[in-house]
PDB file of C-alpha atoms in Angstrom:
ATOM      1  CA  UNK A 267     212.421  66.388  51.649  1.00  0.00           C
ATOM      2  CA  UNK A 268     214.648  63.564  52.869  1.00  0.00           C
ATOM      3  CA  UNK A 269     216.048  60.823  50.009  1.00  0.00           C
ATOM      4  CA  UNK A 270     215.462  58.033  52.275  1.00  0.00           C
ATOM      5  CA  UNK A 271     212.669  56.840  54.854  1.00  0.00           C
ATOM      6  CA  UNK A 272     213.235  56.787  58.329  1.00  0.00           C
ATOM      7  CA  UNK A 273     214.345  52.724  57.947  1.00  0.00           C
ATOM      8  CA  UNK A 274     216.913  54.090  55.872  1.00  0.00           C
ATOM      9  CA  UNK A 275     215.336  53.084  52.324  1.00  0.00           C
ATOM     10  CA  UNK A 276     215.899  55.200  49.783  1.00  0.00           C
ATOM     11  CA  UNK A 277     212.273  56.394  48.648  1.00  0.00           C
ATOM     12  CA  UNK A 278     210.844  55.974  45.153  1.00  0.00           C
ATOM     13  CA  UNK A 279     210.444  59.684  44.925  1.00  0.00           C
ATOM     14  CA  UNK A 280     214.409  59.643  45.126  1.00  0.00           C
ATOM     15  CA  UNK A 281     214.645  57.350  42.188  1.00  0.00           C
ATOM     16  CA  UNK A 282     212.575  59.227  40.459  1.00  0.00           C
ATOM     17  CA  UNK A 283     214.157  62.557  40.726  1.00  0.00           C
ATOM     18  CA  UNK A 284     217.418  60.834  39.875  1.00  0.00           C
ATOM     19  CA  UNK A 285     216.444  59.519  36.762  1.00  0.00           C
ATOM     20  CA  UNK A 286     214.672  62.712  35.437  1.00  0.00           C
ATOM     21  CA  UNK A 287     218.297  64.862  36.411  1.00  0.00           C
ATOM     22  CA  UNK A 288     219.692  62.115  34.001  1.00  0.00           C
ATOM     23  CA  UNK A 289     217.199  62.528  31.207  1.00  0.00           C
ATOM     24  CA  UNK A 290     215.577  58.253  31.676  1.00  0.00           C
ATOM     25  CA  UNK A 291     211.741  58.741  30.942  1.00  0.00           C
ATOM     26  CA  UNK A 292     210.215  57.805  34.616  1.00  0.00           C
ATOM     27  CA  UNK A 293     207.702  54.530  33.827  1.00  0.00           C
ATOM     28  CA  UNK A 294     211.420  53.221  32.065  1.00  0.00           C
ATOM     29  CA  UNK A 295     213.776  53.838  35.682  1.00  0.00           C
ATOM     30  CA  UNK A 296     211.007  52.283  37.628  1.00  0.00           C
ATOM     31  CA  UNK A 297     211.025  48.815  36.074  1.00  0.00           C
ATOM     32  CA  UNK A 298     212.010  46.089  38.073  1.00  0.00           C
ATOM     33  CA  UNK A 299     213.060  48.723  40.585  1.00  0.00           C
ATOM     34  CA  UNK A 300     211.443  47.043  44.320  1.00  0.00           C
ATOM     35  CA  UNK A 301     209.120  49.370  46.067  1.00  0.00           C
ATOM     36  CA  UNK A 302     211.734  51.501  48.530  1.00  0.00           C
ATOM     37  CA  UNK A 303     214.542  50.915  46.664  1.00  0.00           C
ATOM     38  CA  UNK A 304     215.127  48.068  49.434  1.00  0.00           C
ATOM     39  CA  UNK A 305     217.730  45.335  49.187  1.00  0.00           C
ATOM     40  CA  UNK A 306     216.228  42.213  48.023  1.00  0.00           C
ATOM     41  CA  UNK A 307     216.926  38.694  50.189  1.00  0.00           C
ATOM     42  CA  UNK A 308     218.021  35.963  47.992  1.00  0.00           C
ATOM     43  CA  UNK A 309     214.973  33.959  45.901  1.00  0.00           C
ATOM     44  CA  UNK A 310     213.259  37.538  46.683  1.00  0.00           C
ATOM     45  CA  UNK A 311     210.880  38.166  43.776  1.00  0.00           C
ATOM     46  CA  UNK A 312     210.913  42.519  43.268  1.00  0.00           C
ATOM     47  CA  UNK A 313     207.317  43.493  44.231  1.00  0.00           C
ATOM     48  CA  UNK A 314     205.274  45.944  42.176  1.00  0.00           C
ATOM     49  CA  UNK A 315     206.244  49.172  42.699  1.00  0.00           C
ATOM     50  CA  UNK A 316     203.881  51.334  45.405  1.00  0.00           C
ATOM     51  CA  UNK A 317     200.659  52.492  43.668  1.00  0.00           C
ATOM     52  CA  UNK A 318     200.917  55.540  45.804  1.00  0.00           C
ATOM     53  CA  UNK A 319     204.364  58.204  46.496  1.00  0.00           C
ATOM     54  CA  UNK A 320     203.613  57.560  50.369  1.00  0.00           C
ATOM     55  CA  UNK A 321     207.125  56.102  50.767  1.00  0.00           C
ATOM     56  CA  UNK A 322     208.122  58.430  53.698  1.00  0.00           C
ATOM     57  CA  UNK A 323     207.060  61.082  51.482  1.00  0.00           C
ATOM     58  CA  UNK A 324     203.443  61.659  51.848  1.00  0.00           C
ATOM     59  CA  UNK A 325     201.816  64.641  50.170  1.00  0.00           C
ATOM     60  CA  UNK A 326     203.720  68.423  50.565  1.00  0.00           C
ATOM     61  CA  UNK A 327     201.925  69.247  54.278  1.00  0.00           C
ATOM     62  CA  UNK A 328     200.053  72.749  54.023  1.00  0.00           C
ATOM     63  CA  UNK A 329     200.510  75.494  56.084  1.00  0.00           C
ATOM     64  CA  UNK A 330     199.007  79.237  56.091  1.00  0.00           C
ATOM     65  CA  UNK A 331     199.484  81.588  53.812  1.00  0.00           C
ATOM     66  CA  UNK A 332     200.727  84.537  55.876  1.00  0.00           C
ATOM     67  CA  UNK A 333     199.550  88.041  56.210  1.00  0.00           C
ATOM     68  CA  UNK A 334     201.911  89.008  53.036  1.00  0.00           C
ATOM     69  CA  UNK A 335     200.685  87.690  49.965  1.00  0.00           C
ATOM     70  CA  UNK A 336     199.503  89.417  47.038  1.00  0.00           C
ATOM     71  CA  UNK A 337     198.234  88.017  44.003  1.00  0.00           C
ATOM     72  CA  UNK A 338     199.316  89.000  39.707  1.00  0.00           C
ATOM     73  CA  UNK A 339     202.890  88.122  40.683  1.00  0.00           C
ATOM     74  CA  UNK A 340     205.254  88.756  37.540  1.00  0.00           C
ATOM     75  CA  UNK A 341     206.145  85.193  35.508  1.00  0.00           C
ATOM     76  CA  UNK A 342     210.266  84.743  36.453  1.00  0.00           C
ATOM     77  CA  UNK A 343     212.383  82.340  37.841  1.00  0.00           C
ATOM     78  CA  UNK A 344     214.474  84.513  39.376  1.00  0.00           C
ATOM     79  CA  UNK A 345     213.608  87.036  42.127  1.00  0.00           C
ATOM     80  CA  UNK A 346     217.086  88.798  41.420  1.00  0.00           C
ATOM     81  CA  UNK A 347     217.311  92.369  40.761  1.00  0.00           C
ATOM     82  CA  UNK A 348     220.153  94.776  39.991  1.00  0.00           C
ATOM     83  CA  UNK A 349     221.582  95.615  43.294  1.00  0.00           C
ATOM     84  CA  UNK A 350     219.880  93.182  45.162  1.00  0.00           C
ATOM     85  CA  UNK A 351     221.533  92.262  48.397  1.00  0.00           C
ATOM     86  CA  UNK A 352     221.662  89.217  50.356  1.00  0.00           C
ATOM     87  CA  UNK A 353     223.162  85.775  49.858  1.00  0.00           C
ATOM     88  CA  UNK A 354     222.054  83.833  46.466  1.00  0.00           C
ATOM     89  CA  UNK A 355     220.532  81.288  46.925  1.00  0.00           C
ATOM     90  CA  UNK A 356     218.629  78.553  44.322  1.00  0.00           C
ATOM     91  CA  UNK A 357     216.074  76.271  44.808  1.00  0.00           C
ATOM     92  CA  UNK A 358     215.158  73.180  42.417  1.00  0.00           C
ATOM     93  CA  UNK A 359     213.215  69.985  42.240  1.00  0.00           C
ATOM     94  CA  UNK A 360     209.994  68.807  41.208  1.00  0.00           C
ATOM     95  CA  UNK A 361     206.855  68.489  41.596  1.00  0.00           C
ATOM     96  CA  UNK A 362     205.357  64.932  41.501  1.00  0.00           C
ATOM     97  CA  UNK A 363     201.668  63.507  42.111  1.00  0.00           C
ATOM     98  CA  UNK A 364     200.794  60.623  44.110  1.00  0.00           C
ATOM     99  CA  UNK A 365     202.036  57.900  42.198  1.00  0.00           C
ATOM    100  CA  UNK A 366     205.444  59.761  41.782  1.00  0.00           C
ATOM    101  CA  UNK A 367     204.975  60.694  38.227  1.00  0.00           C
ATOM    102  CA  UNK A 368     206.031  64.770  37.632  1.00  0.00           C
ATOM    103  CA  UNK A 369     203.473  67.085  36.897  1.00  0.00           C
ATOM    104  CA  UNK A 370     204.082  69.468  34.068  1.00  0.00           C
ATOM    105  CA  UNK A 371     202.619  72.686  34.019  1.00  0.00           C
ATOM    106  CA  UNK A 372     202.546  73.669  37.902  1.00  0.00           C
ATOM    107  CA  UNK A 373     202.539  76.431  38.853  1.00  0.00           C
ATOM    108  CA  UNK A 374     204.485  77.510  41.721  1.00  0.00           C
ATOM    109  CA  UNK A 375     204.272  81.043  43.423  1.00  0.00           C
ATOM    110  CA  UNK A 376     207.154  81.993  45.414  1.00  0.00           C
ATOM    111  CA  UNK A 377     206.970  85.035  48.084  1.00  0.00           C
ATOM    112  CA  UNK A 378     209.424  85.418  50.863  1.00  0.00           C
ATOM    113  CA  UNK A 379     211.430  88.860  52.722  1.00  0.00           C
ATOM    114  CA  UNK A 380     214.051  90.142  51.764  1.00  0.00           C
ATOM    115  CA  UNK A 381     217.753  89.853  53.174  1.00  0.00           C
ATOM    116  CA  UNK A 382     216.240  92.243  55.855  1.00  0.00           C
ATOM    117  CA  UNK A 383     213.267  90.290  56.893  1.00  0.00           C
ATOM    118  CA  UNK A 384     211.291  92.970  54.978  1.00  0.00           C
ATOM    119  CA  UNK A 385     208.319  92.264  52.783  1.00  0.00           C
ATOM    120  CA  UNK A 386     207.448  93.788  49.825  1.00  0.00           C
ATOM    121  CA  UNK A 387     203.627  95.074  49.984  1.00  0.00           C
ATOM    122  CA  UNK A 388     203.707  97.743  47.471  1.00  0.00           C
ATOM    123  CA  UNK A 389     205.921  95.880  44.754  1.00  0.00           C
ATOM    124  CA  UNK A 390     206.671  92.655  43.936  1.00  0.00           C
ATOM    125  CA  UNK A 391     210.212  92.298  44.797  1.00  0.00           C
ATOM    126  CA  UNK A 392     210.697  89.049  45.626  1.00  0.00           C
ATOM    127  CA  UNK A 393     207.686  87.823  44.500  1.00  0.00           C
ATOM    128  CA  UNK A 394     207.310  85.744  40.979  1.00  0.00           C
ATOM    129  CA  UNK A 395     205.580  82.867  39.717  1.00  0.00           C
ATOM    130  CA  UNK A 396     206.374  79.913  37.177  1.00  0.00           C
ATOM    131  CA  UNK A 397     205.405  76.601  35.657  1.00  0.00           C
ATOM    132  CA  UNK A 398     207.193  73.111  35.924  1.00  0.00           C
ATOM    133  CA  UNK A 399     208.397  72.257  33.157  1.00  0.00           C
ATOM    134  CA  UNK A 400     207.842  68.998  30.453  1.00  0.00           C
ATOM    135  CA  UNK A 401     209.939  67.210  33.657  1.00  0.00           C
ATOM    136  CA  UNK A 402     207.875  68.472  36.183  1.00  0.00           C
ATOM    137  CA  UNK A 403     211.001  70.650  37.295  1.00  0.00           C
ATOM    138  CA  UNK A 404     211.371  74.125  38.713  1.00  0.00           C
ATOM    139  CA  UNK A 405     214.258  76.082  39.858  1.00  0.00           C
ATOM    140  CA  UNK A 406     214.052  79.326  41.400  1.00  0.00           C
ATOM    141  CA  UNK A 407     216.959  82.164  42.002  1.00  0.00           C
ATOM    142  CA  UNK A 408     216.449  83.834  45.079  1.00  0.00           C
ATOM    143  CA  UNK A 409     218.835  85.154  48.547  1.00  0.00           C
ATOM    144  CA  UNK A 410     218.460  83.817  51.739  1.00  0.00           C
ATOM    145  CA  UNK A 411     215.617  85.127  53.405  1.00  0.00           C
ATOM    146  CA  UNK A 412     216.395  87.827  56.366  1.00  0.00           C
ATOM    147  CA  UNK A 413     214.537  86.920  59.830  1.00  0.00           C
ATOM    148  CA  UNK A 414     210.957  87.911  60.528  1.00  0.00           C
ATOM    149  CA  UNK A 415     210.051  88.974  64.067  1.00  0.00           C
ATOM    150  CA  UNK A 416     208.420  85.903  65.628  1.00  0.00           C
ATOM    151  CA  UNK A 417     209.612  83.732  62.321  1.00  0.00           C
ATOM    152  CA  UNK A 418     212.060  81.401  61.276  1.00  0.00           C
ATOM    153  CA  UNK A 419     213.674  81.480  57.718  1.00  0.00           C
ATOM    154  CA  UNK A 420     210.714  80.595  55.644  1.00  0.00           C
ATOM    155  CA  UNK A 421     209.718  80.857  51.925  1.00  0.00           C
ATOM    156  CA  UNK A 422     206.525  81.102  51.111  1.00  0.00           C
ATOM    157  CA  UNK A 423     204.651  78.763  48.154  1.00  0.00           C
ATOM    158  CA  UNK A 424     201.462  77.830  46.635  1.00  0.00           C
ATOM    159  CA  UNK A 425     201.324  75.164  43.863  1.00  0.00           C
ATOM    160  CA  UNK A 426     198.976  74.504  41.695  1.00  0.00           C
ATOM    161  CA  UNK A 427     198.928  71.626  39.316  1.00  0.00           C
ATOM    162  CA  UNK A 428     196.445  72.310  36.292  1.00  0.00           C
ATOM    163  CA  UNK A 429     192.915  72.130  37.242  1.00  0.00           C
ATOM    164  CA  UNK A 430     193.598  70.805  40.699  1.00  0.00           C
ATOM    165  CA  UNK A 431     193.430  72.733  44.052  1.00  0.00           C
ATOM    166  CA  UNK A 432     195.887  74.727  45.344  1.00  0.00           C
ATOM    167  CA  UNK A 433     198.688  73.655  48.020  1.00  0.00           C
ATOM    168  CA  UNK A 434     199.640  76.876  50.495  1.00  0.00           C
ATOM    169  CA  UNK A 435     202.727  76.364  52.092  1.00  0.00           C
ATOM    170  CA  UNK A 436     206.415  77.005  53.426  1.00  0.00           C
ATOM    171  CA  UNK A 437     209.782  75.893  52.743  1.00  0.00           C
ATOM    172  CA  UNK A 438     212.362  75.725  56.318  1.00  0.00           C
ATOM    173  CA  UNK A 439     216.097  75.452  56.089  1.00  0.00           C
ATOM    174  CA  UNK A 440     217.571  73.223  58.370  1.00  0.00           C
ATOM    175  CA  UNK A 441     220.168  74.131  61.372  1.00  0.00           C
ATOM    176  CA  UNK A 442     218.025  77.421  61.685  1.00  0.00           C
ATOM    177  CA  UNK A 443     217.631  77.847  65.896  1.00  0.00           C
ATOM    178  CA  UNK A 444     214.483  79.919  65.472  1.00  0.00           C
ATOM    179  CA  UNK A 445     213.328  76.317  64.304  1.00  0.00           C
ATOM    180  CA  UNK A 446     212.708  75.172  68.003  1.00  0.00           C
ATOM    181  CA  UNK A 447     210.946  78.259  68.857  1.00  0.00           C
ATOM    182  CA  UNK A 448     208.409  79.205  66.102  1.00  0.00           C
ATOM    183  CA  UNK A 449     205.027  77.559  66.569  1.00  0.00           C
ATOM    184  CA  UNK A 450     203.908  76.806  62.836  1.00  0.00           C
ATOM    185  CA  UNK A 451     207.491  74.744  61.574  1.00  0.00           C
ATOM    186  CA  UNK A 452     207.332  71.468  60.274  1.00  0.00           C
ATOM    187  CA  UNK A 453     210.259  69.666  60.162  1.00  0.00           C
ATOM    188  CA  UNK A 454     208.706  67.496  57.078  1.00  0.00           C
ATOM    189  CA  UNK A 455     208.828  71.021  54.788  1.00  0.00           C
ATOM    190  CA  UNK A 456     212.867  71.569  55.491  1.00  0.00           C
ATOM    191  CA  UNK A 457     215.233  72.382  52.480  1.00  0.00           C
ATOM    192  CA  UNK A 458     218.149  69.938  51.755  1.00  0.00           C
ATOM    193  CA  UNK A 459     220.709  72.756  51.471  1.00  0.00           C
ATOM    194  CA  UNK A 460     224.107  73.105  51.074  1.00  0.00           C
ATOM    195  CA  UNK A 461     226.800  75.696  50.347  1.00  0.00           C
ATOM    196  CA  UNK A 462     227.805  76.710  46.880  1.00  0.00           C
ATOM    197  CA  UNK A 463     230.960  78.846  47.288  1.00  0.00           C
ATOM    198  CA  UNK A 464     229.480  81.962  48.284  1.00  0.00           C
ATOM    199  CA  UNK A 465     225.878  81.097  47.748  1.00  0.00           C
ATOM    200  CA  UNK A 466     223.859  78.379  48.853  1.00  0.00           C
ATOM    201  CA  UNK A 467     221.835  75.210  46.933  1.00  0.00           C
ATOM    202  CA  UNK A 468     218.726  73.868  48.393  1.00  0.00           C
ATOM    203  CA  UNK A 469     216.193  70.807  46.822  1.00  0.00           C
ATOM    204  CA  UNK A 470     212.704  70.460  47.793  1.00  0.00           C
ATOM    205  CA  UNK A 471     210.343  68.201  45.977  1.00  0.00           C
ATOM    206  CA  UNK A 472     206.557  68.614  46.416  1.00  0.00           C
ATOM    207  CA  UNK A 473     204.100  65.906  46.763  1.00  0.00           C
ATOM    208  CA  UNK A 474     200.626  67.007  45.178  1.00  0.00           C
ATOM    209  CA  UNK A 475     197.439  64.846  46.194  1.00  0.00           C
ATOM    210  CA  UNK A 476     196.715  64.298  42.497  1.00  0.00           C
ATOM    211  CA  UNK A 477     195.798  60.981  41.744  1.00  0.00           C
ATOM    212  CA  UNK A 478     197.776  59.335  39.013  1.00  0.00           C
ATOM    213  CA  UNK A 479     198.236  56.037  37.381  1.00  0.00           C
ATOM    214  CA  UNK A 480     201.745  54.564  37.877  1.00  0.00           C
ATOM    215  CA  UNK A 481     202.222  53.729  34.604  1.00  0.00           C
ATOM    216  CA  UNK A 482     203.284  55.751  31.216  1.00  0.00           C
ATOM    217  CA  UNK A 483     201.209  58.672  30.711  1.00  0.00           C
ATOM    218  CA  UNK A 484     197.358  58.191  29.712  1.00  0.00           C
ATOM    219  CA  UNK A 485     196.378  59.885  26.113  1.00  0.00           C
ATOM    220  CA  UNK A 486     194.932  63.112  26.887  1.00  0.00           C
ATOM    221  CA  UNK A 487     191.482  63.384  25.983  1.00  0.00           C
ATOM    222  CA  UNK A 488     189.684  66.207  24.575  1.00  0.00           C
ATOM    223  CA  UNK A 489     187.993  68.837  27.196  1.00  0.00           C
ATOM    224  CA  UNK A 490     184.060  69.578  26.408  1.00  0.00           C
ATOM    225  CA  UNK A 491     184.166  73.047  26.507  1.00  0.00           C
ATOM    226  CA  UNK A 492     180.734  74.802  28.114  1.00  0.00           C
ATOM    227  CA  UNK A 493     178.339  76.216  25.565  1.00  0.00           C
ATOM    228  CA  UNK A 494     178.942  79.935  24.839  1.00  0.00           C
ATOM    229  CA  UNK A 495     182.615  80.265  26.232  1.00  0.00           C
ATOM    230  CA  UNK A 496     185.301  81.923  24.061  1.00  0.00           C
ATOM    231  CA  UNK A 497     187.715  80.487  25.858  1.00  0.00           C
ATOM    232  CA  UNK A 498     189.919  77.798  24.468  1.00  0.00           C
ATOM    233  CA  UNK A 499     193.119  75.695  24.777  1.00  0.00           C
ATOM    234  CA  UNK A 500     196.090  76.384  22.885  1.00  0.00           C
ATOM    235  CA  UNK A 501     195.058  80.452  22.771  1.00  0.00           C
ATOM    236  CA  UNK A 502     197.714  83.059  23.560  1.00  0.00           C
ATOM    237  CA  UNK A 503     196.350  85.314  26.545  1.00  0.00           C
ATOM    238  CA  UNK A 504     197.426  88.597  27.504  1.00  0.00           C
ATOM    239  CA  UNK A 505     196.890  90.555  31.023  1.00  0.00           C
ATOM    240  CA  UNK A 506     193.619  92.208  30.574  1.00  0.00           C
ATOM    241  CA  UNK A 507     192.498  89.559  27.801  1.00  0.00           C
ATOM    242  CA  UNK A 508     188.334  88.278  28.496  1.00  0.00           C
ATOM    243  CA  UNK A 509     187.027  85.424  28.251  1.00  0.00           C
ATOM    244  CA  UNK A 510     184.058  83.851  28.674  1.00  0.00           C
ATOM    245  CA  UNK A 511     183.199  79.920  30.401  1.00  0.00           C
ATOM    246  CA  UNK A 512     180.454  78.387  30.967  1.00  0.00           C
ATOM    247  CA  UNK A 513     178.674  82.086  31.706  1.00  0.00           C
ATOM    248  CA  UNK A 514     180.600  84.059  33.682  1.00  0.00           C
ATOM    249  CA  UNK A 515     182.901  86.446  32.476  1.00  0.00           C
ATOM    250  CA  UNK A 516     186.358  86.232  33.004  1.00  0.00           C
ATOM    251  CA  UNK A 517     189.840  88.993  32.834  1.00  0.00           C
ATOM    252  CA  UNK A 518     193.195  87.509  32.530  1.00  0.00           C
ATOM    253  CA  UNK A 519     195.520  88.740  35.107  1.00  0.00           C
ATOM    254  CA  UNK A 520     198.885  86.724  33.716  1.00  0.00           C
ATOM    255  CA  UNK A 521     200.060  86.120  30.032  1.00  0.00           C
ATOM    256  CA  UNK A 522     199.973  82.882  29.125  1.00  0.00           C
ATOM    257  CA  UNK A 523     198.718  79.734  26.496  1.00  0.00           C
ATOM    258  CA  UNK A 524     195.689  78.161  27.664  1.00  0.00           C
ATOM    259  CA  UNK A 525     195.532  74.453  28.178  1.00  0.00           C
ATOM    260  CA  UNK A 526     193.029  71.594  29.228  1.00  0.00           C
ATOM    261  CA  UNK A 527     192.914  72.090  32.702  1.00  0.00           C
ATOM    262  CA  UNK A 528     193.582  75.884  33.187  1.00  0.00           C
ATOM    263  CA  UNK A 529     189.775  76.838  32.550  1.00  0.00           C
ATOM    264  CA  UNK A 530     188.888  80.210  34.121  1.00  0.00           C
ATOM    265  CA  UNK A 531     187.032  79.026  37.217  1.00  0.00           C
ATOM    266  CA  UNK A 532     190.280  76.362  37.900  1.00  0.00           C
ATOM    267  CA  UNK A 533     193.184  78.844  37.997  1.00  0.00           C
ATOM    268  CA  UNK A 534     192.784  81.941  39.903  1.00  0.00           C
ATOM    269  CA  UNK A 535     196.483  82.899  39.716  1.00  0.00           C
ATOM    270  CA  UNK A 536     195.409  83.335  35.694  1.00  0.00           C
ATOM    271  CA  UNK A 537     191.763  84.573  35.877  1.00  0.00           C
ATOM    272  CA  UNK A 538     189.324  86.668  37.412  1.00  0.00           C
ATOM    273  CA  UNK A 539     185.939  86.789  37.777  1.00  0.00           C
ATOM    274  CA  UNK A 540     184.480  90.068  36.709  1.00  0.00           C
TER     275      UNK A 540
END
């Protein structure tokens, strides 16, 4: 999404993702920092920053999910494999809530064709899912997606921050001239991109409609777990695993460590109901 807001201000998500490349803890960049970024006048006192990351960057617009997606992708970061063909491509940022503040944990499920404009519907070739990490940051290694009949360039996405609903969406890369002619684009999901020798770089940062305070980060609180469930935070699941919560029985379909927020019922990209 764009750095600055159509005033030319650069937005506090900007800031944000600045500070976090550089390793500053986010409540410490954003102090004394005016909302927008803006220029103050002089005698200007800095205002408070925004309660809300609506700067020009309102929450990550969804779209539909396609004909093509299948669930129990494999857990990588890179959709690379030997012989793969196509033009590399990587794609990094972050994934913030409504006050700004980065979301660790997310998960983020990334589909797309290949260099062909070929989807994979027996495999999972470039399909894979991840998690944001203590930064809220993600990067994924990829090629340039190949053209889909009727289509633009697109990736495919859903992102999930823990216990939240799911966003469904689709990343564009700008300069594409299938952009003027395919009815579901949205100019406010485009790529910054830019070449990288050979390959190419593109930055996208999502904006989750998760309410958060803009200050440091709240102590977490215990979860009261449902009578009867086995499962429990900070427990090592493997594919196949059951659980029980609150009832129902439950199958894991992804290794992973459980965590306050990533009960059964709340991630389906982790558990089914059986």
């Amino acid at each position: 999404m764009d750095n600055e807001t159509s005033t030319g201000h650069v937005t506090r998500k900007a800031v944000l993702r600045a500070a976090l490349a550089a390793g500053i803890a986010a409540p410490a960049v954003l102090m004394g920092v005016p909302a927008l970024a803006r220029t103050l006048t002089v005698g200007e006192m800095a205002p408070a920053p925004t309660p809300e990351c609506d700067d020009g960057d309102d929450p990550t617009v969804p779209q539909t999910e396609g004909p093509y997606f299948k669930p129990n992708s494999p857990l990588r970061n890179s959709l690379l494999e030997s012989g793969t063909a196509g033009v590399r491509l990587t794609v990094s940022g972050y994934v913030f809530g409504l006050a700004c503040r980065p979301i660790a944990g997310a998960l983020l499920d990334f589909w797309q064709a290949d260099t062909n404009g070929a989807y994979d519907n027996t495999g999972f070739r470039f399909r894979g899912h991840q998690f944001t990490d203590a930064q809220g940051a993600f990067k994924l290694t990829t090629v340039v997606p190949g053209l889909y009949p009727g289509r633009t360039r697109h990736l495919h996405v859903k992102v999930q921050a823990p216990g939240r609903p799911v966003l469904t969406s689709q990343l564009y890369f700008p300069g594409e001239p299938r952009n003027n002619t395919d009815s579901i684009f949205d100019a406010r999901l485009l790529m910054s991109v830019r070449d990288a020798g050979a390959a190419k770089e593109a930055a996208f940062d999502f904006v989750l409609n998760v309410p958060q305070n803009p200050g440091p980060s709240p102590t977490a609180t215990a979860t009261t777990q449902p009578p009867g469930g086995s499962w429990a935070a900070g427990t090592a699941y493997r594919a196949g695993d059951r659980v029980t919560y609150g009832g129902p029985a439950y199958v894991c379909l992804q290794a992973h460590t459980g965590q306050a927020g990533w009960e059964p019922p709340n991630v389906p990209a982790l558990w089914r109901a059986v």
